[in-house]
Short mmCIF file of C-alpha atoms and ligand atoms in Angstrom, two decimals:
data_model
loop_
_atom_site.label_atom_id
_atom_site.label_comp_id
_atom_site.label_asym_id
_atom_site.label_seq_id
_atom_site.Cartn_x
_atom_site.Cartn_y
_atom_site.Cartn_z
CA UNK E 435 -18.15 31.74 -76.04
CA UNK E 436 -20.41 30.33 -73.37
CA UNK E 437 -21.04 33.81 -71.37
CA UNK E 438 -21.92 33.52 -67.79
CA UNK E 439 -24.62 36.34 -67.12
CA UNK E 440 -27.82 36.60 -64.94
CA UNK E 441 -29.76 35.91 -68.38
CA UNK E 442 -28.14 32.87 -69.41
CA UNK E 443 -28.20 31.66 -65.78
CA UNK E 444 -31.72 32.06 -65.80
CA UNK E 445 -32.11 30.46 -69.23
CA UNK E 446 -30.34 27.37 -68.21
CA UNK E 447 -32.01 26.90 -64.87
CA UNK E 448 -34.86 26.68 -66.91
CA UNK E 449 -33.44 23.69 -68.69
CA UNK E 450 -32.36 22.09 -65.35
CA UNK E 451 -28.59 23.33 -66.09
CA UNK E 452 -28.30 20.38 -68.34
CA UNK E 453 -27.27 22.73 -71.48
CA UNK E 454 -24.07 23.78 -70.21
CA UNK E 455 -20.73 23.15 -72.30
CA UNK E 456 -17.51 22.02 -70.34
CA UNK E 457 -15.24 24.57 -69.86
CA UNK E 458 -12.11 23.24 -70.83
CA UNK E 459 -10.33 19.65 -71.95
CA UNK E 460 -11.82 17.10 -74.24
CA UNK E 461 -9.85 17.40 -77.38
CA UNK E 462 -7.01 14.81 -77.89
CA UNK E 463 -3.16 15.81 -77.58
CA UNK E 464 -1.94 16.44 -81.22
CA UNK E 465 1.54 15.72 -82.31
CA UNK E 466 2.52 19.57 -82.98
CA UNK E 467 1.92 22.69 -81.74
CA UNK E 468 3.51 26.42 -81.86
CA UNK E 469 3.71 26.72 -78.44
CA UNK E 470 3.89 24.13 -75.66
CA UNK E 471 3.46 25.61 -72.30
CA UNK E 472 4.37 23.18 -69.38
CA UNK E 473 2.47 23.53 -66.01
CA UNK E 474 -1.19 24.46 -66.02
CA UNK E 475 -1.32 26.92 -62.94
CA UNK E 476 -2.08 30.65 -62.90
CA UNK E 477 0.99 31.50 -65.03
CA UNK E 478 1.18 29.34 -67.86
CA UNK E 479 -2.92 29.37 -68.04
CA UNK E 480 -2.48 33.04 -68.16
CA UNK E 481 0.33 33.11 -70.66
CA UNK E 482 -1.84 30.86 -73.14
CA UNK E 483 -4.88 33.48 -72.84
CA UNK E 484 -2.71 36.32 -73.60
CA UNK E 485 -0.96 34.59 -76.38
CA UNK E 486 -4.40 33.68 -78.02
CA UNK E 487 -6.36 36.92 -77.06
CA UNK E 488 -3.65 39.68 -77.78
CA UNK E 489 -1.48 38.12 -80.23
CA UNK E 490 -3.71 35.77 -82.00
CA UNK E 491 -1.63 32.42 -81.43
CA UNK E 492 -3.64 29.67 -80.62
CA UNK E 493 -1.96 26.66 -81.88
CA UNK E 494 -0.99 26.49 -78.19
CA UNK E 495 -0.93 23.12 -75.65
CA UNK E 496 -0.93 23.25 -71.94
CA UNK E 497 0.40 20.25 -70.45
CA UNK E 498 -0.41 19.86 -66.83
CA UNK E 499 0.96 16.74 -64.81
CA UNK E 500 -1.74 16.98 -62.07
CA UNK E 501 -5.10 18.96 -62.23
CA UNK E 502 -5.41 22.74 -63.20
CA UNK E 503 -4.32 25.09 -60.54
CA UNK E 504 -3.29 22.38 -58.22
CA UNK E 505 0.44 23.53 -57.61
CA UNK E 506 1.06 26.59 -55.81
CA UNK E 507 -1.89 28.55 -57.18
CA UNK E 508 -4.36 26.23 -55.27
CA UNK E 509 -2.09 26.58 -51.91
CA UNK E 510 -1.18 30.10 -51.55
CA UNK E 511 -2.76 32.45 -49.11
CA UNK E 512 -3.63 35.05 -52.21
CA UNK E 513 -2.56 38.07 -50.75
CA UNK E 514 -2.00 41.08 -53.89
CA UNK E 515 -0.25 44.10 -53.82
CA UNK E 516 2.36 46.48 -55.64
CA UNK E 517 4.07 47.60 -52.46
CA UNK E 518 7.85 46.87 -53.93
CA UNK E 519 10.87 49.00 -53.57
CA UNK E 520 13.17 48.19 -56.59
CA UNK E 521 11.81 49.73 -59.62
CA UNK E 522 11.64 46.67 -61.84
CA UNK E 523 9.51 44.62 -59.13
CA UNK E 524 7.37 47.65 -58.41
CA UNK E 525 6.65 48.42 -62.19
CA UNK E 526 5.83 44.57 -62.89
CA UNK E 527 3.26 44.15 -59.96
CA UNK E 528 1.54 47.49 -60.56
CA UNK E 529 1.20 46.20 -63.82
CA UNK E 530 -0.39 43.37 -62.75
CA UNK E 531 -2.56 45.08 -60.13
CA UNK E 532 -4.14 46.84 -62.92
CA UNK E 533 -4.95 43.60 -64.78
CA UNK E 534 -6.10 42.51 -61.46
CA UNK E 535 -8.79 45.40 -61.53
CA UNK E 536 -10.27 44.39 -64.88
CA UNK E 537 -10.12 40.59 -64.77
CA UNK E 538 -13.15 39.30 -63.84
CA UNK E 539 -15.30 41.66 -66.45
CA UNK E 540 -12.22 40.55 -68.77
CA UNK E 541 -12.64 36.83 -68.33
CA UNK E 542 -16.17 36.69 -67.83
CA UNK E 543 -15.53 34.87 -64.72
CA UNK E 544 -15.85 36.23 -61.08
CA UNK E 545 -12.13 35.92 -59.85
CA UNK E 546 -13.52 37.56 -56.45
CA UNK E 547 -10.64 40.18 -56.52
CA UNK E 548 -11.43 42.27 -53.15
CA UNK E 549 -9.67 45.30 -52.78
CA UNK E 550 -9.73 45.11 -49.33
CA UNK E 551 -6.27 46.96 -48.41
CA UNK E 552 -2.90 45.51 -47.21
CA UNK E 553 -1.38 46.56 -43.95
CA UNK E 554 2.63 45.99 -43.37
CA UNK E 555 2.98 46.17 -39.71
CA UNK E 556 6.24 48.19 -38.50
CA UNK E 557 7.81 47.08 -34.98
CA UNK E 558 10.75 49.39 -34.68
CA UNK E 559 11.74 52.97 -35.93
CA UNK E 560 14.07 51.37 -38.41
CA UNK E 561 11.36 49.46 -40.14
CA UNK E 562 9.01 52.65 -40.22
CA UNK E 563 11.97 54.39 -41.68
CA UNK E 564 12.29 51.58 -44.37
CA UNK E 565 8.25 51.57 -45.08
CA UNK E 566 8.40 55.55 -45.46
CA UNK E 567 11.07 55.06 -48.10
CA UNK E 568 9.28 52.51 -49.79
CA UNK E 569 5.90 54.66 -49.66
CA UNK E 570 7.89 57.55 -51.40
CA UNK E 571 9.32 55.57 -53.68
CA UNK E 572 6.06 53.81 -54.41
CA UNK E 573 4.31 57.12 -54.96
CA UNK E 574 7.23 58.71 -57.30
CA UNK E 575 6.25 55.60 -59.54
CA UNK E 576 2.37 56.56 -59.44
CA UNK E 577 1.38 53.79 -57.03
CA UNK E 578 -0.92 54.34 -54.25
CA UNK E 579 0.79 54.04 -50.68
CA UNK E 580 0.07 55.63 -47.33
CA UNK E 581 1.79 55.70 -43.81
CA UNK E 582 -0.46 54.85 -41.21
CA UNK E 583 0.22 56.01 -37.37
CA UNK E 584 -0.69 53.96 -34.52
CA UNK E 585 -3.99 56.06 -33.92
CA UNK E 586 -5.04 55.39 -37.82
CA UNK E 587 -4.27 51.95 -37.36
CA UNK E 588 -6.47 51.56 -34.31
CA UNK E 589 -9.59 53.39 -36.55
CA UNK E 590 -8.68 51.32 -39.43
CA UNK E 591 -8.24 47.85 -37.51
CA UNK E 592 -9.81 48.05 -34.01
CA UNK E 593 -9.07 44.33 -33.12
CA UNK E 594 -5.40 44.77 -33.53
CA UNK E 595 -3.18 44.82 -30.49
CA UNK E 596 -1.50 48.04 -30.24
CA UNK E 597 -0.35 47.91 -26.74
CA UNK E 598 3.03 49.36 -26.01
CA UNK E 599 3.91 46.65 -23.62
CA UNK E 600 3.40 43.91 -26.12
CA UNK E 601 6.51 42.12 -26.82
CA UNK E 602 6.95 43.73 -30.35
CA UNK E 603 5.11 46.93 -30.17
CA UNK E 604 3.53 48.26 -33.32
CA UNK E 605 4.94 51.36 -34.44
CA UNK E 606 2.78 52.31 -37.39
CA UNK E 607 2.31 50.74 -41.10
CA UNK E 608 2.77 50.89 -44.88
CA UNK E 609 -0.54 50.60 -46.02
CA UNK E 610 -1.68 49.88 -49.53
CA UNK E 611 -5.55 50.71 -50.24
CA UNK E 612 -5.79 48.94 -53.45
CA UNK E 613 -4.24 45.74 -52.33
CA UNK E 614 -6.03 42.77 -51.10
CA UNK E 615 -7.01 39.26 -52.30
CA UNK E 616 -8.60 37.25 -54.94
CA UNK E 617 -9.94 33.53 -55.27
CA UNK E 618 -7.23 31.31 -56.44
CA UNK E 619 -9.18 28.50 -58.37
CA UNK E 620 -11.28 30.80 -59.85
CA UNK E 621 -8.20 32.12 -61.37
CA UNK E 622 -7.10 29.32 -62.85
CA UNK E 623 -10.53 28.29 -64.08
CA UNK E 624 -11.14 31.61 -65.43
CA UNK E 625 -8.12 31.76 -67.64
CA UNK E 626 -8.56 28.35 -68.62
CA UNK E 627 -11.90 28.59 -70.11
CA UNK E 628 -11.28 31.80 -71.78
CA UNK E 629 -8.11 30.24 -73.31
CA UNK E 630 -9.73 27.07 -74.26
CA UNK E 631 -12.28 29.15 -75.91
CA UNK E 632 -9.93 31.07 -78.06
CA UNK E 633 -8.68 27.71 -79.01
CA UNK E 634 -6.07 26.48 -76.53
CA UNK E 635 -5.70 22.80 -75.82
CA UNK E 636 -5.24 21.77 -71.99
CA UNK E 637 -4.46 18.72 -70.81
CA UNK E 638 -4.36 17.30 -67.17
CA UNK E 639 -2.41 14.28 -66.05
CA UNK E 640 -0.07 15.07 -68.61
CA UNK E 641 3.66 15.10 -67.21
CA UNK E 642 6.59 16.30 -69.33
CA UNK E 643 9.22 13.95 -69.02
CA UNK E 644 11.87 15.30 -70.84
CA UNK E 645 12.75 17.76 -73.56
CA UNK E 646 13.73 17.04 -77.32
CA UNK E 647 16.78 19.23 -77.93
CA UNK E 648 18.56 19.14 -81.57
CA UNK E 649 21.90 21.14 -82.21
CA UNK E 650 21.02 23.50 -79.04
CA UNK E 651 17.46 24.31 -80.11
CA UNK E 652 14.08 22.95 -78.53
CA UNK E 653 11.96 20.77 -80.69
CA UNK E 654 9.47 19.53 -78.29
CA UNK E 655 8.53 17.71 -75.06
CA UNK E 656 8.13 14.05 -74.50
CA UNK E 657 5.07 13.36 -72.38
CA UNK E 658 3.61 10.67 -70.12
CA UNK E 659 0.74 10.82 -73.47
CA UNK E 660 3.47 10.81 -75.81
CA UNK E 661 5.78 13.11 -77.58
CA UNK E 662 5.03 16.63 -78.93
CA UNK E 663 7.03 18.77 -81.34
CA UNK E 664 6.67 22.52 -80.84
CA UNK E 665 8.93 25.85 -81.83
CA UNK E 666 8.51 27.27 -78.47
CA UNK E 667 8.29 25.68 -74.98
CA UNK E 668 7.58 27.78 -71.99
CA UNK E 669 8.21 26.06 -68.72
CA UNK E 670 6.08 27.47 -65.74
CA UNK E 671 6.17 24.95 -62.94
CA UNK E 672 7.11 27.01 -60.02
CA UNK E 673 8.74 24.58 -57.33
CA UNK E 674 9.73 22.10 -59.78
CA UNK E 675 11.73 24.65 -62.07
CA UNK E 676 15.06 23.28 -61.24
CA UNK E 677 14.29 19.37 -62.02
CA UNK E 678 13.18 20.47 -65.57
CA UNK E 679 16.12 22.67 -66.21
CA UNK E 680 18.16 19.78 -65.20
CA UNK E 681 16.28 17.78 -67.94
CA UNK E 682 17.35 20.22 -70.06
CA UNK E 683 21.14 20.02 -69.37
CA UNK E 684 21.19 23.51 -67.21
CA UNK E 685 21.00 24.60 -63.77
CA UNK E 686 18.94 27.67 -62.50
CA UNK E 687 19.98 30.22 -59.72
CA UNK E 688 17.59 29.20 -57.35
CA UNK E 689 16.70 26.86 -54.72
CA UNK E 690 13.48 25.35 -53.57
CA UNK E 691 11.79 25.40 -50.47
CA UNK E 692 8.62 23.98 -49.11
CA UNK E 693 6.21 26.81 -47.43
CA UNK E 694 3.13 26.30 -45.50
CA UNK E 695 -0.21 28.05 -45.00
CA UNK E 696 -3.35 27.17 -42.93
CA UNK E 697 -7.00 27.94 -42.41
CA UNK E 698 -9.11 28.24 -39.29
CA UNK E 699 -12.45 27.37 -38.51
CA UNK E 700 -14.74 29.77 -40.22
CA UNK E 701 -15.98 32.94 -37.79
CA UNK E 702 -18.07 35.78 -38.49
CA UNK E 703 -16.40 38.64 -40.20
CA UNK E 704 -13.68 39.95 -37.95
CA UNK E 705 -10.77 41.34 -39.83
CA UNK E 706 -11.82 43.47 -43.08
CA UNK E 707 -8.02 43.57 -44.51
CA UNK E 708 -4.72 41.68 -45.01
CA UNK E 709 -2.18 42.33 -42.45
CA UNK E 710 1.35 41.37 -42.04
CA UNK E 711 3.47 40.96 -39.14
CA UNK E 712 7.24 41.92 -39.62
CA UNK E 713 8.92 40.59 -36.50
CA UNK E 714 9.80 37.46 -38.54
CA UNK E 715 6.79 36.77 -40.79
CA UNK E 716 3.10 36.01 -40.36
CA UNK E 717 0.45 37.13 -42.35
CA UNK E 718 -3.52 36.76 -42.24
CA UNK E 719 -6.51 37.49 -44.06
CA UNK E 720 -10.20 36.38 -43.99
CA UNK E 721 -11.86 34.48 -46.84
CA UNK E 722 -15.68 35.24 -47.62
CA UNK E 723 -16.60 31.76 -46.06
CA UNK E 724 -15.29 33.21 -42.84
CA UNK E 725 -12.04 31.30 -42.53
CA UNK E 726 -8.87 33.05 -41.54
CA UNK E 727 -6.13 32.22 -43.93
CA UNK E 728 -2.77 32.47 -42.31
CA UNK E 729 0.99 31.94 -43.54
CA UNK E 730 4.97 32.49 -42.77
CA UNK E 731 8.08 31.88 -43.48
CA UNK E 732 9.68 29.27 -45.43
CA UNK E 733 10.35 25.81 -43.68
CA UNK E 734 14.06 25.70 -42.57
CA UNK E 735 15.26 23.22 -45.28
CA UNK E 736 15.29 22.96 -49.11
CA UNK E 737 13.32 20.21 -50.84
CA UNK E 738 10.44 19.49 -53.01
CA UNK E 739 8.23 17.95 -50.54
CA UNK E 740 5.03 19.72 -50.19
CA UNK E 741 4.82 19.02 -46.36
CA UNK E 742 6.04 21.27 -43.35
CA UNK E 743 6.70 20.92 -39.70
CA UNK E 744 4.79 21.69 -36.73
CA UNK E 745 7.43 24.18 -35.42
CA UNK E 746 6.48 26.79 -38.34
CA UNK E 747 2.61 26.47 -37.69
CA UNK E 748 3.39 26.83 -33.81
CA UNK E 749 5.51 30.42 -34.49
CA UNK E 750 3.43 31.49 -36.73
CA UNK E 751 0.34 31.16 -34.89
CA UNK E 752 2.28 32.78 -31.80
CA UNK E 753 2.87 35.85 -34.24
CA UNK E 754 -0.84 36.06 -35.24
CA UNK E 755 -2.10 35.66 -31.58
CA UNK E 756 0.33 38.84 -30.92
CA UNK E 757 -1.62 40.62 -33.40
CA UNK E 758 -5.07 39.51 -32.54
CA UNK E 759 -5.09 38.20 -29.02
CA UNK E 760 -9.03 37.30 -29.33
CA UNK E 761 -8.02 34.32 -31.79
CA UNK E 762 -6.05 32.44 -29.39
CA UNK E 763 -9.12 29.92 -28.94
CA UNK E 764 -9.92 29.44 -32.35
CA UNK E 765 -9.14 26.30 -33.65
CA UNK E 766 -6.88 25.43 -37.02
CA UNK E 767 -8.91 23.39 -39.62
CA UNK E 768 -6.29 22.52 -42.43
CA UNK E 769 -2.71 23.03 -43.09
CA UNK E 770 -1.03 22.28 -46.45
CA UNK E 771 2.28 23.24 -47.90
CA UNK E 772 3.50 24.39 -51.61
CA UNK E 773 7.09 24.69 -53.09
CA UNK E 774 8.44 27.98 -53.23
CA UNK E 775 11.39 28.57 -55.89
CA UNK E 776 13.54 31.42 -54.71
CA UNK E 777 16.35 32.85 -56.69
CA UNK E 778 19.57 34.26 -55.39
CA UNK E 779 18.23 37.56 -55.48
CA UNK E 780 14.61 36.79 -54.54
CA UNK E 781 13.40 38.18 -57.59
CA UNK E 782 11.78 35.91 -60.55
CA UNK E 783 13.82 34.50 -63.71
CA UNK E 784 11.89 35.30 -66.88
CA UNK E 785 12.72 34.34 -70.51
CA UNK E 786 15.30 32.77 -72.69
CA UNK E 787 17.36 29.80 -71.31
CA UNK E 788 20.60 28.64 -72.79
CA UNK E 789 18.45 26.58 -75.10
CA UNK E 790 17.27 28.46 -78.01
CA UNK E 791 13.15 28.25 -78.11
CA UNK E 792 13.21 27.29 -74.25
CA UNK E 793 11.75 29.79 -72.02
CA UNK E 794 11.36 29.59 -68.16
CA UNK E 795 9.03 31.67 -66.12
CA UNK E 796 9.98 30.92 -62.52
CA UNK E 797 11.44 32.17 -59.28
CA UNK E 798 8.27 33.68 -58.12
CA UNK E 799 8.84 31.85 -54.69
CA UNK E 800 5.75 32.78 -52.45
CA UNK E 801 4.83 36.12 -53.85
CA UNK E 802 3.95 35.13 -57.51
CA UNK E 803 0.14 35.03 -57.26
CA UNK E 804 -0.46 38.51 -57.48
CA UNK E 805 2.08 38.68 -60.54
CA UNK E 806 -0.13 36.13 -62.46
CA UNK E 807 -1.74 38.41 -64.82
CA UNK E 808 1.17 40.36 -65.77
CA UNK E 809 3.45 37.21 -66.00
CA UNK E 810 1.20 35.88 -68.33
CA UNK E 811 0.93 39.05 -70.27
CA UNK E 812 4.76 39.53 -70.48
CA UNK E 813 5.61 36.07 -71.32
CA UNK E 814 3.09 35.94 -74.07
CA UNK E 815 4.48 39.22 -75.55
CA UNK E 816 7.97 37.74 -75.24
CA UNK E 817 6.95 34.56 -77.18
CA UNK E 818 5.16 36.71 -79.76
CA UNK E 819 7.75 39.33 -80.44
CA UNK E 820 10.40 37.02 -79.87
CA UNK E 821 12.21 39.19 -77.78
CA UNK E 822 11.89 40.14 -74.02
CA UNK E 823 8.66 42.22 -72.73
CA UNK E 824 10.35 45.44 -71.46
CA UNK E 825 8.62 44.50 -67.85
CA UNK E 826 10.33 41.18 -68.23
CA UNK E 827 13.53 42.40 -69.60
CA UNK E 828 14.97 43.05 -66.15
CA UNK E 829 14.42 39.71 -64.91
CA UNK E 830 16.69 37.87 -67.54
CA UNK E 831 18.68 35.09 -66.42
CA UNK E 832 21.43 37.00 -67.93
CA UNK E 833 21.31 39.76 -64.91
CA UNK E 834 23.67 37.25 -62.51
CA UNK E 835 26.39 37.26 -65.51
CA UNK E 836 26.03 40.88 -65.93
CA UNK E 837 25.79 41.90 -62.16
CA UNK E 838 22.17 43.61 -62.74
CA UNK E 839 20.33 42.03 -59.88
CA UNK E 840 17.30 43.09 -57.69
CA UNK E 841 17.70 42.34 -54.09
CA UNK E 842 14.24 43.44 -53.15
CA UNK E 843 14.90 42.00 -49.68
CA UNK E 844 18.51 43.38 -49.31
CA UNK E 845 19.68 40.30 -48.12
CA UNK E 846 22.23 39.26 -50.54
CA UNK E 847 22.84 35.82 -52.28
CA UNK E 848 20.93 33.90 -49.49
CA UNK E 849 17.44 32.60 -51.08
CA UNK E 850 15.78 31.41 -47.72
CA UNK E 851 16.25 35.07 -46.57
CA UNK E 852 14.31 36.57 -49.07
C1 FAD U 1620 2.05 28.51 -49.05
C2 FAD U 1620 2.17 29.45 -49.91
C3 FAD U 1620 1.66 31.05 -50.02
C4 FAD U 1620 2.06 31.75 -50.89
N1 FAD U 1620 1.01 32.79 -50.45
C5 FAD U 1620 1.21 33.99 -51.61
C6 FAD U 1620 0.49 35.15 -51.71
O1 FAD U 1620 -0.02 35.38 -50.47
N2 FAD U 1620 0.51 36.04 -52.74
C7 FAD U 1620 1.26 35.87 -53.70
O2 FAD U 1620 1.31 36.71 -54.63
N3 FAD U 1620 1.78 34.60 -53.65
C8 FAD U 1620 1.74 33.61 -52.79
N4 FAD U 1620 2.37 32.37 -53.15
C9 FAD U 1620 2.88 32.02 -54.48
C10 FAD U 1620 2.40 31.59 -55.45
O3 FAD U 1620 1.35 30.76 -55.22
C11 FAD U 1620 2.96 31.38 -57.01
O4 FAD U 1620 4.23 32.18 -56.70
C12 FAD U 1620 2.02 31.37 -58.02
O5 FAD U 1620 1.19 30.43 -57.57
C13 FAD U 1620 3.00 30.39 -59.16
O6 FAD U 1620 1.81 30.14 -59.89
P1 FAD U 1620 2.62 29.03 -61.18
O7 FAD U 1620 1.54 29.08 -62.18
O8 FAD U 1620 3.80 29.62 -61.47
O9 FAD U 1620 2.87 27.88 -60.48
P2 FAD U 1620 1.94 26.67 -59.81
O10 FAD U 1620 0.84 26.90 -59.63
O11 FAD U 1620 2.58 25.62 -59.04
O12 FAD U 1620 1.79 25.71 -61.23
C14 FAD U 1620 2.75 24.93 -61.87
C15 FAD U 1620 2.09 23.79 -62.38
O13 FAD U 1620 3.41 22.86 -62.96
C16 FAD U 1620 2.88 21.40 -62.97
N5 FAD U 1620 4.10 20.89 -63.18
C17 FAD U 1620 5.38 20.78 -62.33
N6 FAD U 1620 6.17 19.96 -63.10
C18 FAD U 1620 5.31 19.63 -64.11
C19 FAD U 1620 5.89 18.49 -65.48
N7 FAD U 1620 6.78 17.99 -65.39
N8 FAD U 1620 4.91 18.40 -66.19
C20 FAD U 1620 3.87 19.35 -66.56
N9 FAD U 1620 3.10 19.86 -65.43
C21 FAD U 1620 4.34 20.15 -64.47
C22 FAD U 1620 2.53 21.39 -61.49
O14 FAD U 1620 1.78 20.18 -61.31
C23 FAD U 1620 1.69 22.94 -61.25
O15 FAD U 1620 0.44 22.72 -61.39
C24 FAD U 1620 2.22 31.47 -52.14
C25 FAD U 1620 2.79 30.40 -52.28
C26 FAD U 1620 2.75 29.25 -51.13
C27 FAD U 1620 3.31 28.04 -51.54
#
């Protein structure tokens, strides 16, 4: 492994940095693999890494239609937390958070995981009651959680507008001190580099166009670079999941929506935590470069277009300014969108599909970046052991048949409301 360390950096500096090897790619696509992973986002790359590292399965190819980490991994607002109410979601995200805490050392790649805290604002007595219930449930499961009063919020975040005459006055907040952010590109590159080092083959600009299926069992995929046979195929393509399921001949209980995010011009450090506004939705954090990263709800229509309308930008910005009025004259610099895949109960879909040997990891909507390490870990174990990892088992597709759904949002079978 080409280790990154201060000594190695110094040694390469003396050689004009000409001796570094490429971190991934460069090997030819073979005709056959034990496992093919479709989608080179954080989830697919993490799965390949843990397959090789934890289970010794290295005859693996990742095929990515664009560039590595160019899907939702590149487009998300990078917020990480485990403050969930339902046991299956809370345990999964907490396992992920623990993996995040050691990830830079594990990958020998700085993923810039920053535990700057996550503040979820309450704007009514009802929301405070809900957050108190969530905090109690989290603590009961061994997850850190605090309820902040308005006075504690003022001390923690002096710039926050706590005026009682504002349109949606703040009543308090749910606070998770271990929550925070990580650098999205570094996560993709870190997993890719480590997986490649362990023998995994990675192919960019290689589009899966169809599946080879014989007698109800997966036999491989047809890609834009030719056919590849495989015993197991894992599809990890986020917003495009329903399109690939259709190619395999089944439907998934989810809908896809564009969702936007945007950044401001860079500022000196002004917001030292992640803050979430809960009358409708708006969230904000500040990158190490100084840009304010902001996002809100889905676009009000289904689709696979990674583009959104001005209405959403306007309404998110209005909420951000309600929280932090001093930002009203800051300019937005860039906007973009990703495609969120949201199941009927708002929780992910993990594991076996109606086609034997064809697995899906999807349904993460606009909340799956935080799950990247655990999704990789549990999907790798599911493939290696031939049965669902205990943390992934509650999210099987069959839960819709068996009536065991996990409705974190409590809004029923309406994906757009989750
Ligand atoms: C605007 C926005 C904000 C978000 N904010 C947060 C947040 O703050 N916190 C959080 O936890 N989550 C957030 N998310 C969600 C998070 O980004 C995703 O859940 C997560 O990144 C999904 O990772 P992935 O690897 O499954 O998907 P992706 O990163 O999308 O990777 C899937 C890959 O599959 C490839 N692909 C598609 N079709 C094919 C094909 N036919 N053949 C080969 N490859 C194919 C795509 O090109 C893509 O690179 C947000 C999402 C968006 C869009």
